[in-house]
Each structure stands twice: as structure tokens, then as C-alpha cells.
């Protein structure tokens, strides 16, 4: 599905160095690392946001930049949700469809169905600034999913949520994965979040991917001392 091949990127003083990994079609994949480790840059790279790099990012064998943006079938949810503050919830959700030129009636029907699925119909005429963190998250997910993405990228999607809302959102993401069948790639600094939600996890330290494993084996690392220290694993 997504193949990262010897990918190197310089962004200011930061360098993403020689990353190679594959993400399977339909997989939930976590990129785990500390603040400043390069996980968001790697996520954005996989979405094709950067132009100057060496190596490659491939979707089904095709370089991502050879695929027109509108044909990549991507959904992207940022840490701050990226909702348009001057637009009501319904307008935020319909934005991607409007850009594609979908007619108003079709937009409204599709957004209504999406809001019903995510349980936010009652928020349709509210502005983002009046919503709770969980409500903003659901709105951002609705906006990303309404364009029927094949790949859903999420940058620290749960970091601003309280523990109870986090648990609800974990369940919602699993439900979305089952319903839409999309590949989900998310960034996190929370070890247990990766372990609970992802099929596999990549650990990134200082711009280098140091470990890729089944998430259930995340804490079994015994070879890379830096990874062990990051995960809090004691030698023994």
C-alpha cells in the first residue's frame, strides 16, 4: 500500500534520515516518538506534502507525487483539528465535497449521513469554538471521512482529550476502520495508545525509524538501548 524507500528530508535544522518501511492496505499503523523526533514530518511526507527529498514514497508502486492530489484519496486530521472557525460544523464537514463541485443537495445528504454516523447531528449549526475537544475531534473526522479516503492520516489525534473521551475515540476509530476499510496511520507519543490501537508501530528517534514491530511486542525490545530507554524498558 504505502512504501517508504530510503527517504531522507531536510526541514530547517531537522533531518529525517533514510527511512524505509511498508504499511499494509487496511492496516492501523502508529508512528511513536517524543516531541521533535520527526513523527509529524514523516506523516506529512507520506501524504506527499514535501517536494525536496531523496528516496521515495510510493502508493501501490506509484510515486506519490505522480498521483494528482485529488486522486490520492487522503483524509488528514491534525492535532488541533484544523477546523475553520468561521464555518459552522455542517459547512466544515461539507468543505471537501464543495471543493470537488458536488451539488448542494447531494452535499447536504452526505453530510447528514456522516453526522448521524458520528453522533453529531445536534452540532450542525454550531461554530467550532463552542465545541468540546471530543466534539471537535468528531467534526474533524467527519470532514476527513466524507471524501471517502483510502488512507486516513491523524497527527496526535487524542492528545488534547481527557481520559474518558480518549477511550470513546479509540472505540470510534476502530468502528471507522471496520466501516470504511481505510488504512489508518496515526502519530502519537503515548506508548499504550499505540499498543492498544495499532496493528504495528514504528518507533522514531532523532529522525530515524529505529524499530517496526507488532504493537503487542512493543515492550519486548531488548536490542536497541535508546528504544528501550524511550519505552521505559529495564535491561534484564
PDB file of C-alpha atoms in Angstrom:
ATOM      1  CA  UNK A   1       0.000   0.000   0.000  1.00  0.00           C
ATOM      2  CA  UNK A   2       2.398   2.733   1.252  1.00  0.00           C
ATOM      3  CA  UNK A   3       6.100   2.067   0.735  1.00  0.00           C
ATOM      4  CA  UNK A   4       8.737   4.414   2.147  1.00  0.00           C
ATOM      5  CA  UNK A   5      12.096   3.748   0.495  1.00  0.00           C
ATOM      6  CA  UNK A   6      15.361   5.235   1.834  1.00  0.00           C
ATOM      7  CA  UNK A   7      13.531   8.511   2.425  1.00  0.00           C
ATOM      8  CA  UNK A   8      15.605  11.495   3.575  1.00  0.00           C
ATOM      9  CA  UNK A   9      14.270  15.023   4.078  1.00  0.00           C
ATOM     10  CA  UNK A  10      15.811  18.215   5.460  1.00  0.00           C
ATOM     11  CA  UNK A  11      13.401  20.687   7.110  1.00  0.00           C
ATOM     12  CA  UNK A  12      15.305  23.634   8.562  1.00  0.00           C
ATOM     13  CA  UNK A  13      17.741  22.196  11.115  1.00  0.00           C
ATOM     14  CA  UNK A  14      15.870  18.898  11.330  1.00  0.00           C
ATOM     15  CA  UNK A  15      16.676  15.852   9.196  1.00  0.00           C
ATOM     16  CA  UNK A  16      14.516  12.811   8.593  1.00  0.00           C
ATOM     17  CA  UNK A  17      17.136  10.196   7.776  1.00  0.00           C
ATOM     18  CA  UNK A  18      16.984   7.139   5.488  1.00  0.00           C
ATOM     19  CA  UNK A  19      13.517   5.898   6.470  1.00  0.00           C
ATOM     20  CA  UNK A  20      12.385   2.601   4.967  1.00  0.00           C
ATOM     21  CA  UNK A  21       9.094   0.933   5.891  1.00  0.00           C
ATOM     22  CA  UNK A  22       5.924  -0.521   4.398  1.00  0.00           C
ATOM     23  CA  UNK A  23       2.336  -0.010   5.545  1.00  0.00           C
ATOM     24  CA  UNK A  24      -0.180  -2.642   4.512  1.00  0.00           C
ATOM     25  CA  UNK A  25      -3.532  -1.993   2.901  1.00  0.00           C
ATOM     26  CA  UNK A  26      -6.207  -1.766   5.620  1.00  0.00           C
ATOM     27  CA  UNK A  27      -3.698  -1.625   8.478  1.00  0.00           C
ATOM     28  CA  UNK A  28      -3.819   0.617  11.539  1.00  0.00           C
ATOM     29  CA  UNK A  29      -0.235   1.833  11.877  1.00  0.00           C
ATOM     30  CA  UNK A  30       1.252   4.037  14.624  1.00  0.00           C
ATOM     31  CA  UNK A  31       4.300   6.291  14.435  1.00  0.00           C
ATOM     32  CA  UNK A  32       5.549   6.611  18.000  1.00  0.00           C
ATOM     33  CA  UNK A  33       8.075   9.145  19.229  1.00  0.00           C
ATOM     34  CA  UNK A  34       8.887  12.044  21.500  1.00  0.00           C
ATOM     35  CA  UNK A  35       8.219  15.689  20.626  1.00  0.00           C
ATOM     36  CA  UNK A  36      10.718  16.752  17.965  1.00  0.00           C
ATOM     37  CA  UNK A  37      11.554  13.198  16.872  1.00  0.00           C
ATOM     38  CA  UNK A  38      10.173  13.721  13.348  1.00  0.00           C
ATOM     39  CA  UNK A  39       6.937  11.765  13.546  1.00  0.00           C
ATOM     40  CA  UNK A  40       4.698  14.549  12.177  1.00  0.00           C
ATOM     41  CA  UNK A  41       7.185  15.323   9.395  1.00  0.00           C
ATOM     42  CA  UNK A  42       7.148  11.631   8.451  1.00  0.00           C
ATOM     43  CA  UNK A  43       3.342  11.595   8.445  1.00  0.00           C
ATOM     44  CA  UNK A  44       3.216  14.693   6.223  1.00  0.00           C
ATOM     45  CA  UNK A  45       5.865  13.158   3.966  1.00  0.00           C
ATOM     46  CA  UNK A  46       3.721  10.073   3.435  1.00  0.00           C
ATOM     47  CA  UNK A  47       0.850  12.362   2.437  1.00  0.00           C
ATOM     48  CA  UNK A  48       3.119  13.939  -0.190  1.00  0.00           C
ATOM     49  CA  UNK A  49       3.364  17.385   1.410  1.00  0.00           C
ATOM     50  CA  UNK A  50       7.087  17.894   0.707  1.00  0.00           C
ATOM     51  CA  UNK A  51       8.752  18.341  -2.668  1.00  0.00           C
ATOM     52  CA  UNK A  52      12.509  18.306  -1.968  1.00  0.00           C
ATOM     53  CA  UNK A  53      13.756  14.927  -0.708  1.00  0.00           C
ATOM     54  CA  UNK A  54      15.759  11.853  -1.638  1.00  0.00           C
ATOM     55  CA  UNK A  55      14.416   8.325  -1.744  1.00  0.00           C
ATOM     56  CA  UNK A  56      10.735   7.794  -2.363  1.00  0.00           C
ATOM     57  CA  UNK A  57       7.176   7.421  -1.111  1.00  0.00           C
ATOM     58  CA  UNK A  58       5.061   5.016  -3.162  1.00  0.00           C
ATOM     59  CA  UNK A  59       1.336   4.219  -3.180  1.00  0.00           C
ATOM     60  CA  UNK A  60       0.800   0.790  -4.724  1.00  0.00           C
ATOM     61  CA  UNK A  61       4.112   1.140  -6.503  1.00  0.00           C
ATOM     62  CA  UNK A  62       3.458   4.670  -7.843  1.00  0.00           C
ATOM     63  CA  UNK A  63       5.432   7.692  -6.580  1.00  0.00           C
ATOM     64  CA  UNK A  64       3.013   9.777  -4.538  1.00  0.00           C
ATOM     65  CA  UNK A  65       3.893  12.967  -6.429  1.00  0.00           C
ATOM     66  CA  UNK A  66       2.934  11.329  -9.721  1.00  0.00           C
ATOM     67  CA  UNK A  67      -0.638  10.998  -8.400  1.00  0.00           C
ATOM     68  CA  UNK A  68      -2.725  14.218  -8.540  1.00  0.00           C
ATOM     69  CA  UNK A  69      -3.680  15.373  -5.049  1.00  0.00           C
ATOM     70  CA  UNK A  70      -7.392  14.900  -5.682  1.00  0.00           C
ATOM     71  CA  UNK A  71      -6.738  11.300  -6.756  1.00  0.00           C
ATOM     72  CA  UNK A  72      -4.700  10.271  -3.701  1.00  0.00           C
ATOM     73  CA  UNK A  73      -7.867   9.723  -1.635  1.00  0.00           C
ATOM     74  CA  UNK A  74      -6.379  11.040   1.590  1.00  0.00           C
ATOM     75  CA  UNK A  75      -8.009  12.278   4.770  1.00  0.00           C
ATOM     76  CA  UNK A  76      -5.861  14.260   7.219  1.00  0.00           C
ATOM     77  CA  UNK A  77      -6.722  15.180  10.816  1.00  0.00           C
ATOM     78  CA  UNK A  78      -4.278  17.493  12.601  1.00  0.00           C
ATOM     79  CA  UNK A  79      -3.612  17.684  16.332  1.00  0.00           C
ATOM     80  CA  UNK A  80      -5.519  20.976  16.631  1.00  0.00           C
ATOM     81  CA  UNK A  81      -8.236  19.525  14.332  1.00  0.00           C
ATOM     82  CA  UNK A  82      -7.799  22.393  11.807  1.00  0.00           C
ATOM     83  CA  UNK A  83     -11.482  23.318  11.695  1.00  0.00           C
ATOM     84  CA  UNK A  84     -12.427  26.587  10.015  1.00  0.00           C
ATOM     85  CA  UNK A  85     -13.545  28.819  12.924  1.00  0.00           C
ATOM     86  CA  UNK A  86     -15.825  30.997  10.764  1.00  0.00           C
ATOM     87  CA  UNK A  87     -17.768  27.987   9.427  1.00  0.00           C
ATOM     88  CA  UNK A  88     -20.432  26.035  11.252  1.00  0.00           C
ATOM     89  CA  UNK A  89     -19.989  22.309  11.767  1.00  0.00           C
ATOM     90  CA  UNK A  90     -22.078  21.371   8.737  1.00  0.00           C
ATOM     91  CA  UNK A  91     -20.097  23.709   6.457  1.00  0.00           C
ATOM     92  CA  UNK A  92     -16.783  22.383   7.809  1.00  0.00           C
ATOM     93  CA  UNK A  93     -17.828  18.816   7.057  1.00  0.00           C
ATOM     94  CA  UNK A  94     -19.079  19.643   3.558  1.00  0.00           C
ATOM     95  CA  UNK A  95     -15.999  21.661   2.612  1.00  0.00           C
ATOM     96  CA  UNK A  96     -14.183  18.878   0.719  1.00  0.00           C
ATOM     97  CA  UNK A  97     -17.316  17.989  -1.238  1.00  0.00           C
ATOM     98  CA  UNK A  98     -17.925  21.627  -2.185  1.00  0.00           C
ATOM     99  CA  UNK A  99     -14.344  21.927  -3.447  1.00  0.00           C
ATOM    100  CA  UNK A 100     -14.986  18.896  -5.654  1.00  0.00           C
ATOM    101  CA  UNK A 101     -18.067  20.600  -7.086  1.00  0.00           C
ATOM    102  CA  UNK A 102     -20.719  18.318  -5.611  1.00  0.00           C
ATOM    103  CA  UNK A 103     -24.226  19.772  -5.821  1.00  0.00           C
ATOM    104  CA  UNK A 104     -25.767  21.268  -2.701  1.00  0.00           C
ATOM    105  CA  UNK A 105     -28.499  18.655  -2.188  1.00  0.00           C
ATOM    106  CA  UNK A 106     -26.021  15.780  -2.503  1.00  0.00           C
ATOM    107  CA  UNK A 107     -23.602  17.534  -0.106  1.00  0.00           C
ATOM    108  CA  UNK A 108     -26.309  18.014   2.492  1.00  0.00           C
ATOM    109  CA  UNK A 109     -27.469  14.416   2.285  1.00  0.00           C
ATOM    110  CA  UNK A 110     -23.950  13.038   2.570  1.00  0.00           C
ATOM    111  CA  UNK A 111     -23.038  15.345   5.476  1.00  0.00           C
ATOM    112  CA  UNK A 112     -26.266  14.448   7.289  1.00  0.00           C
ATOM    113  CA  UNK A 113     -25.450  10.749   6.975  1.00  0.00           C
ATOM    114  CA  UNK A 114     -21.895  11.350   8.220  1.00  0.00           C
ATOM    115  CA  UNK A 115     -23.080  13.405  11.186  1.00  0.00           C
ATOM    116  CA  UNK A 116     -25.550  10.662  12.104  1.00  0.00           C
ATOM    117  CA  UNK A 117     -22.763   8.082  11.951  1.00  0.00           C
ATOM    118  CA  UNK A 118     -20.550  10.142  14.285  1.00  0.00           C
ATOM    119  CA  UNK A 119     -23.388  11.257  16.557  1.00  0.00           C
ATOM    120  CA  UNK A 120     -23.026  14.999  15.936  1.00  0.00           C
ATOM    121  CA  UNK A 121     -26.254  15.963  14.136  1.00  0.00           C
ATOM    122  CA  UNK A 122     -27.148  18.230  17.067  1.00  0.00           C
ATOM    123  CA  UNK A 123     -23.950  20.227  16.452  1.00  0.00           C
ATOM    124  CA  UNK A 124     -24.635  21.031  12.783  1.00  0.00           C
ATOM    125  CA  UNK A 125     -25.313  24.744  13.297  1.00  0.00           C
ATOM    126  CA  UNK A 126     -22.651  25.395  15.956  1.00  0.00           C
ATOM    127  CA  UNK A 127     -19.256  27.002  15.437  1.00  0.00           C
ATOM    128  CA  UNK A 128     -16.059  25.070  16.303  1.00  0.00           C
ATOM    129  CA  UNK A 129     -15.166  27.466  19.104  1.00  0.00           C
ATOM    130  CA  UNK A 130     -18.257  26.398  21.054  1.00  0.00           C
ATOM    131  CA  UNK A 131     -17.446  22.668  20.907  1.00  0.00           C
ATOM    132  CA  UNK A 132     -15.679  20.407  23.391  1.00  0.00           C
ATOM    133  CA  UNK A 133     -12.466  18.634  22.394  1.00  0.00           C
ATOM    134  CA  UNK A 134     -14.324  15.393  21.663  1.00  0.00           C
ATOM    135  CA  UNK A 135     -16.924  17.223  19.559  1.00  0.00           C
ATOM    136  CA  UNK A 136     -14.204  18.965  17.573  1.00  0.00           C
ATOM    137  CA  UNK A 137     -12.477  15.615  17.046  1.00  0.00           C
ATOM    138  CA  UNK A 138     -15.665  14.032  15.701  1.00  0.00           C
ATOM    139  CA  UNK A 139     -16.238  17.010  13.403  1.00  0.00           C
ATOM    140  CA  UNK A 140     -12.673  16.799  12.077  1.00  0.00           C
ATOM    141  CA  UNK A 141     -13.076  13.062  11.485  1.00  0.00           C
ATOM    142  CA  UNK A 142     -16.368  13.642   9.674  1.00  0.00           C
ATOM    143  CA  UNK A 143     -14.731  16.210   7.393  1.00  0.00           C
ATOM    144  CA  UNK A 144     -11.869  13.814   6.618  1.00  0.00           C
ATOM    145  CA  UNK A 145     -14.089  10.769   6.068  1.00  0.00           C
ATOM    146  CA  UNK A 146     -16.778  12.394   3.948  1.00  0.00           C
ATOM    147  CA  UNK A 147     -14.480  12.409   0.900  1.00  0.00           C
ATOM    148  CA  UNK A 148     -14.202   8.597   1.184  1.00  0.00           C
ATOM    149  CA  UNK A 149     -10.442   8.375   1.810  1.00  0.00           C
ATOM    150  CA  UNK A 150      -8.473   5.249   1.187  1.00  0.00           C
ATOM    151  CA  UNK A 151      -5.867   6.471   3.705  1.00  0.00           C
ATOM    152  CA  UNK A 152      -6.624   8.390   6.893  1.00  0.00           C
ATOM    153  CA  UNK A 153      -3.664  10.256   8.448  1.00  0.00           C
ATOM    154  CA  UNK A 154      -4.038  11.526  12.026  1.00  0.00           C
ATOM    155  CA  UNK A 155      -1.492  13.685  13.869  1.00  0.00           C
ATOM    156  CA  UNK A 156      -1.651  13.202  17.673  1.00  0.00           C
ATOM    157  CA  UNK A 157      -5.440  12.822  17.368  1.00  0.00           C
ATOM    158  CA  UNK A 158      -6.115  12.096  21.042  1.00  0.00           C
ATOM    159  CA  UNK A 159      -3.540  14.251  22.856  1.00  0.00           C
ATOM    160  CA  UNK A 160      -5.945  17.082  23.767  1.00  0.00           C
ATOM    161  CA  UNK A 161      -8.698  14.803  25.064  1.00  0.00           C
ATOM    162  CA  UNK A 162      -9.496  13.785  28.628  1.00  0.00           C
ATOM    163  CA  UNK A 163      -9.092  10.075  29.528  1.00  0.00           C
ATOM    164  CA  UNK A 164     -12.788   9.167  29.196  1.00  0.00           C
ATOM    165  CA  UNK A 165     -13.133  10.902  25.831  1.00  0.00           C
ATOM    166  CA  UNK A 166      -9.937   9.197  24.672  1.00  0.00           C
ATOM    167  CA  UNK A 167     -11.425   5.769  25.368  1.00  0.00           C
ATOM    168  CA  UNK A 168     -14.574   6.695  23.426  1.00  0.00           C
ATOM    169  CA  UNK A 169     -12.472   7.903  20.497  1.00  0.00           C
ATOM    170  CA  UNK A 170     -10.401   4.694  20.452  1.00  0.00           C
ATOM    171  CA  UNK A 171     -13.635   2.774  20.005  1.00  0.00           C
ATOM    172  CA  UNK A 172     -14.830   5.188  17.336  1.00  0.00           C
ATOM    173  CA  UNK A 173     -11.600   4.848  15.347  1.00  0.00           C
ATOM    174  CA  UNK A 174     -11.913   1.039  15.405  1.00  0.00           C
ATOM    175  CA  UNK A 175     -15.522   1.396  14.248  1.00  0.00           C
ATOM    176  CA  UNK A 176     -14.484   3.750  11.430  1.00  0.00           C
ATOM    177  CA  UNK A 177     -11.775   1.293  10.408  1.00  0.00           C
ATOM    178  CA  UNK A 178     -14.303  -1.528  10.137  1.00  0.00           C
ATOM    179  CA  UNK A 179     -16.938   0.557   8.330  1.00  0.00           C
ATOM    180  CA  UNK A 180     -14.688   2.319   5.827  1.00  0.00           C
ATOM    181  CA  UNK A 181     -11.932  -0.262   5.429  1.00  0.00           C
ATOM    182  CA  UNK A 182      -9.362   2.505   5.090  1.00  0.00           C
ATOM    183  CA  UNK A 183      -5.702   2.355   6.041  1.00  0.00           C
ATOM    184  CA  UNK A 184      -5.129   4.456   9.175  1.00  0.00           C
ATOM    185  CA  UNK A 185      -1.747   5.960  10.038  1.00  0.00           C
ATOM    186  CA  UNK A 186      -1.526   7.970  13.251  1.00  0.00           C
ATOM    187  CA  UNK A 187       1.178   9.765  15.200  1.00  0.00           C
ATOM    188  CA  UNK A 188       1.422   9.501  18.982  1.00  0.00           C
ATOM    189  CA  UNK A 189       3.812   9.930  21.901  1.00  0.00           C
ATOM    190  CA  UNK A 190       1.723   7.571  24.055  1.00  0.00           C
ATOM    191  CA  UNK A 191       3.165   4.019  24.167  1.00  0.00           C
ATOM    192  CA  UNK A 192      -0.050   2.445  25.427  1.00  0.00           C
ATOM    193  CA  UNK A 193      -2.140   4.217  22.784  1.00  0.00           C
ATOM    194  CA  UNK A 194      -0.015   2.620  20.077  1.00  0.00           C
ATOM    195  CA  UNK A 195      -0.146  -0.768  21.807  1.00  0.00           C
ATOM    196  CA  UNK A 196      -3.949  -0.688  22.181  1.00  0.00           C
ATOM    197  CA  UNK A 197      -4.965   0.746  18.827  1.00  0.00           C
ATOM    198  CA  UNK A 198      -2.363  -0.061  16.166  1.00  0.00           C
ATOM    199  CA  UNK A 199      -1.636  -3.329  14.384  1.00  0.00           C
ATOM    200  CA  UNK A 200       2.008  -2.320  14.044  1.00  0.00           C
ATOM    201  CA  UNK A 201       4.134   0.502  15.403  1.00  0.00           C
ATOM    202  CA  UNK A 202       7.222   2.332  14.162  1.00  0.00           C
ATOM    203  CA  UNK A 203       9.421   3.941  16.832  1.00  0.00           C
ATOM    204  CA  UNK A 204      11.201   7.081  15.624  1.00  0.00           C
ATOM    205  CA  UNK A 205      14.101   8.711  17.497  1.00  0.00           C
ATOM    206  CA  UNK A 206      16.013  11.734  16.218  1.00  0.00           C
ATOM    207  CA  UNK A 207      14.640  11.475  12.685  1.00  0.00           C
ATOM    208  CA  UNK A 208      15.408   7.763  12.281  1.00  0.00           C
ATOM    209  CA  UNK A 209      12.958   4.869  12.461  1.00  0.00           C
ATOM    210  CA  UNK A 210      14.622   2.534  14.944  1.00  0.00           C
ATOM    211  CA  UNK A 211      12.050  -0.219  15.332  1.00  0.00           C
ATOM    212  CA  UNK A 212       8.956  -1.528  13.498  1.00  0.00           C
ATOM    213  CA  UNK A 213       7.019  -4.295  15.176  1.00  0.00           C
ATOM    214  CA  UNK A 214       3.674  -5.834  16.005  1.00  0.00           C
ATOM    215  CA  UNK A 215       2.260  -3.424  18.587  1.00  0.00           C
ATOM    216  CA  UNK A 216       1.743  -6.287  21.037  1.00  0.00           C
ATOM    217  CA  UNK A 217       5.511  -6.835  21.000  1.00  0.00           C
ATOM    218  CA  UNK A 218       6.387  -3.179  21.509  1.00  0.00           C
ATOM    219  CA  UNK A 219       7.731  -3.675  25.022  1.00  0.00           C
ATOM    220  CA  UNK A 220       9.759  -6.776  24.165  1.00  0.00           C
ATOM    221  CA  UNK A 221      12.653  -4.748  22.685  1.00  0.00           C
ATOM    222  CA  UNK A 222      15.982  -5.970  24.066  1.00  0.00           C
ATOM    223  CA  UNK A 223      18.481  -4.900  21.381  1.00  0.00           C
ATOM    224  CA  UNK A 224      18.288  -1.133  20.864  1.00  0.00           C
ATOM    225  CA  UNK A 225      19.210   0.642  24.118  1.00  0.00           C
ATOM    226  CA  UNK A 226      17.796   4.025  23.037  1.00  0.00           C
ATOM    227  CA  UNK A 227      14.461   2.430  22.149  1.00  0.00           C
ATOM    228  CA  UNK A 228      14.458   0.598  25.463  1.00  0.00           C
ATOM    229  CA  UNK A 229      15.097   3.848  27.346  1.00  0.00           C
ATOM    230  CA  UNK A 230      12.365   5.651  25.422  1.00  0.00           C
ATOM    231  CA  UNK A 231       9.871   2.896  26.222  1.00  0.00           C
ATOM    232  CA  UNK A 232      10.990   2.648  29.831  1.00  0.00           C
ATOM    233  CA  UNK A 233      12.168  -0.954  29.488  1.00  0.00           C
ATOM    234  CA  UNK A 234      14.745  -2.061  32.024  1.00  0.00           C
ATOM    235  CA  UNK A 235      17.528  -4.412  30.967  1.00  0.00           C
ATOM    236  CA  UNK A 236      17.438  -7.829  32.478  1.00  0.00           C
TER     237      UNK A 236
END
